[in-house]
Tab-separated table of C-alpha atoms and ligand atoms in Angstrom:
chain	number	residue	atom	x	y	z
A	1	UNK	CA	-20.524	2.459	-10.889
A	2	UNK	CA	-20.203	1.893	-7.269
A	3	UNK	CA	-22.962	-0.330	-7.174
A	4	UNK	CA	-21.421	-2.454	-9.954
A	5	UNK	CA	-18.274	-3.119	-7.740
A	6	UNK	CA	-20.238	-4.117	-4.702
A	7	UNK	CA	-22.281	-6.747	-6.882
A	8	UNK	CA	-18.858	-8.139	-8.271
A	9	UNK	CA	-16.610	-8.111	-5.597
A	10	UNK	CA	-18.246	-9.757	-2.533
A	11	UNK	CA	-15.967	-8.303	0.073
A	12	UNK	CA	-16.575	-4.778	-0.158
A	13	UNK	CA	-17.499	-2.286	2.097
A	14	UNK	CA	-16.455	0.974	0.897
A	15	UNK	CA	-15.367	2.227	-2.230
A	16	UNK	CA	-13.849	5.331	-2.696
A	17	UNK	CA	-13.824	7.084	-6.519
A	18	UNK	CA	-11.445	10.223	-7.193
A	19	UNK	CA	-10.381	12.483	-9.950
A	20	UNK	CA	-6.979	12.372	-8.369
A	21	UNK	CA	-4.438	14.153	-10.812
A	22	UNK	CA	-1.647	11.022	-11.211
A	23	UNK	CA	-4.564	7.869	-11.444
A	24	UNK	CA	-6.028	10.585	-14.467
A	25	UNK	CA	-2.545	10.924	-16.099
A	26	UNK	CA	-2.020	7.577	-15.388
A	27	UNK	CA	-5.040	6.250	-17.121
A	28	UNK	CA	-4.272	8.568	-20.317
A	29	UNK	CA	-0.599	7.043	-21.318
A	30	UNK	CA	-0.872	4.737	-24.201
A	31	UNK	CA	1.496	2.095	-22.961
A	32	UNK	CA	-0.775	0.992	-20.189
A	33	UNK	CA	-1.645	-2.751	-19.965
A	34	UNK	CA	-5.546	-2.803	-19.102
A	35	UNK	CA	-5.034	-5.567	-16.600
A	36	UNK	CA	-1.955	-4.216	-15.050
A	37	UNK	CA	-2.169	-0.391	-15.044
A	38	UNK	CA	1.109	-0.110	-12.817
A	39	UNK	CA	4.163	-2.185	-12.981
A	40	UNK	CA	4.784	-4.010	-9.656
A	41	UNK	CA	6.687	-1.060	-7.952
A	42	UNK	CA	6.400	-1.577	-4.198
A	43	UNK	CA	5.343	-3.955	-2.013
A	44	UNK	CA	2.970	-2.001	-1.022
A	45	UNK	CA	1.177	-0.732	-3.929
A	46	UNK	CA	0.422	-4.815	-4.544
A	47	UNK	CA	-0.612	-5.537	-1.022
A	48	UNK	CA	-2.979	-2.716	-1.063
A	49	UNK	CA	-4.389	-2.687	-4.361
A	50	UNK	CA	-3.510	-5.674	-6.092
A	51	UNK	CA	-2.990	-5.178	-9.457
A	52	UNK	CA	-5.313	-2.295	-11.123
A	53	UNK	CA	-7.402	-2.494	-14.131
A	54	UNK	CA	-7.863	-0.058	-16.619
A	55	UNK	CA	-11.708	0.339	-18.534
A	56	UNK	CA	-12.364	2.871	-21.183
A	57	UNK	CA	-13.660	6.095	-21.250
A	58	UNK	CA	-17.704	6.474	-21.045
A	59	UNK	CA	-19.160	9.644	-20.685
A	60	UNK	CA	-20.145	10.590	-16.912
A	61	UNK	CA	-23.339	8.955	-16.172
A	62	UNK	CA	-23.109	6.319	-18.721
A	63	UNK	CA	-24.478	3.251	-17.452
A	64	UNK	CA	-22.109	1.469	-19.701
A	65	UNK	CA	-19.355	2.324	-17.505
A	66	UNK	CA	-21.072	-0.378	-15.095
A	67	UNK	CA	-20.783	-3.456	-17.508
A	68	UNK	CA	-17.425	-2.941	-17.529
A	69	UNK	CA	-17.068	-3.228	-13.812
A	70	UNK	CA	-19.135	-6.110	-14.016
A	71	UNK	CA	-17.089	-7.434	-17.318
A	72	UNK	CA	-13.560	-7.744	-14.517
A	73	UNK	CA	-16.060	-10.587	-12.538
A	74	UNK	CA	-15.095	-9.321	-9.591
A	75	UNK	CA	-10.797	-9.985	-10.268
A	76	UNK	CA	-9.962	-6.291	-9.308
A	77	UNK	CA	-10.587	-4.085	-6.037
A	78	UNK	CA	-8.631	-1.326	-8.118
A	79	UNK	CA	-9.692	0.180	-10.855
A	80	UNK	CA	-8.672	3.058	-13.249
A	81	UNK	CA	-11.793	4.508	-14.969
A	82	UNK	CA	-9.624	6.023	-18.310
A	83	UNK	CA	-9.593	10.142	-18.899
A	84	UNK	CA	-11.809	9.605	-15.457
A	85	UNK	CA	-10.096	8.263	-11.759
A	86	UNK	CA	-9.970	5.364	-9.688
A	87	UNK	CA	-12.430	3.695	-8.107
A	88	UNK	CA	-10.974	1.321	-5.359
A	89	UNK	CA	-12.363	-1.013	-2.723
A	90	UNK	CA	-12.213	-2.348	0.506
A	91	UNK	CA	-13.444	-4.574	3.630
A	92	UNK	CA	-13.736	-1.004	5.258
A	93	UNK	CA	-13.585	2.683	4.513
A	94	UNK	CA	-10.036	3.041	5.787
A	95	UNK	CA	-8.812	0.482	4.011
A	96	UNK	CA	-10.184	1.600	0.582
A	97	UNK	CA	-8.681	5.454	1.599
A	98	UNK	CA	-5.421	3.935	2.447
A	99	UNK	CA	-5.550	1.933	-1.346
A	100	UNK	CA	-6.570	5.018	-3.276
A	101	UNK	CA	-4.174	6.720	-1.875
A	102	UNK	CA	-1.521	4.002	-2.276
A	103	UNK	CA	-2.817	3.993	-6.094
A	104	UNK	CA	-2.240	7.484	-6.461
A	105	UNK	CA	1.355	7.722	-5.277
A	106	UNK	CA	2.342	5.014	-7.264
A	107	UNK	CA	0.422	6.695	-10.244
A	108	UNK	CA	2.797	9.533	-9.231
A	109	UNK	CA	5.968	7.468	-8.750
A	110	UNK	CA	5.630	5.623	-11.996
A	111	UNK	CA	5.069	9.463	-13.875
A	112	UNK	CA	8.301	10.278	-12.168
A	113	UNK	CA	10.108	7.472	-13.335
A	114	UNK	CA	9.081	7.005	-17.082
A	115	UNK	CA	11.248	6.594	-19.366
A	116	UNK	CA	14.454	6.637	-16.607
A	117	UNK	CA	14.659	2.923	-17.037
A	118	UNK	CA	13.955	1.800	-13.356
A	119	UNK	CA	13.996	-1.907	-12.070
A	120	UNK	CA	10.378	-3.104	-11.015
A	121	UNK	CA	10.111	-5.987	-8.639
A	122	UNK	CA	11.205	-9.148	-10.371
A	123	UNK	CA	8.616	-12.057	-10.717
A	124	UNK	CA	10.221	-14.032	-7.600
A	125	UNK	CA	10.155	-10.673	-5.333
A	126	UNK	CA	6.162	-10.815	-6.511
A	127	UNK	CA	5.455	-14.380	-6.035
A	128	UNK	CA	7.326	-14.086	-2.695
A	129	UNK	CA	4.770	-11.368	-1.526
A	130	UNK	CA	1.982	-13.573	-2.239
A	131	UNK	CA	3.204	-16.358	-0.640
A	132	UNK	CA	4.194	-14.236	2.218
A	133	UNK	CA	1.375	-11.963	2.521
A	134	UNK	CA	-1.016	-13.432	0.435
A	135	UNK	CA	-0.801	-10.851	-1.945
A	136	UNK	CA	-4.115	-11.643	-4.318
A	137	UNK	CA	-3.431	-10.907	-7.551
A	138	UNK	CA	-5.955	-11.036	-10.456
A	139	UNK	CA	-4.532	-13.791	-12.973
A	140	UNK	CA	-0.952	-15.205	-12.475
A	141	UNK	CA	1.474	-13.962	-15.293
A	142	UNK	CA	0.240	-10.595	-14.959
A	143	UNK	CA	3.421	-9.560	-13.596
A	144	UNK	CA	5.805	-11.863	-15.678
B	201	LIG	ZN1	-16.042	10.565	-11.221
């Protein structure tokens, strides 16, 4: 699993894999979009962790679980593991704490939050945070 994510995604340093409670519930709710597990909520949840994937469920240990790291190419520093947790990286071990950590309170906000209706950041407030900040995000259109 780890290992998978360093092969893809040539910038890592650290990863850092929970069972945090809110990424779990998160990755259980049918309505998420495997290449966008979160809406674009906050600035900061895309600056930190881009957008996040979602894979299925393998059993622990499964080595299929690292083909389907290896199936994102790369496109994703977070990912959702599904009725599992996040695995996350980054160009240091601070940086991939601080993302996981960003993942799970948006995991949390967006619990909070479904089915009230909220506003998400509109497609211009998103392409003005990568132009801005260089906000890398996975595929453009993911967000639109
Ligand atoms: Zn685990």
């Amino acid at each position: 699993l780890h290992t998978a994510l360093y092969q893809t995604r040539g910038t890592a340093q650290a990863i850092v894999h929970l069972h945090s409670t809110h990424s779990v519930a998160l990755s259980m709710l049918p309505e998420i979009d495997p290449r966008a597990a979160l809406p674009p909520m906050t600035a900061y949840y895309l600056m930190k962790c881009g957008a996040t994937a979602l894979v299925p469920y393998y059993r622990p240990g499964d080595p299929a679980v690292a083909d389907a790291i290896k199936g994102l190419a790369g496109k994703y520093s977070s990912v959702l593991l599904a009725n599992h947790g996040p695995v996350v990286a980054g160009e240091t071990l601070e940086a991939a704490v601080f993302a996981t950590e960003e993942l799970e309170e948006t995991a949390r906000l967006y619990l909070l939050l479904r089915g009230l209706n909220p506003r998400y950041l509109s497609p211009d407030q998103v392409a003005d945070l990568v132009k801005v900040f260089g906000v890398q995000l996975p595929e453009r259109g993911d967000y639109h």
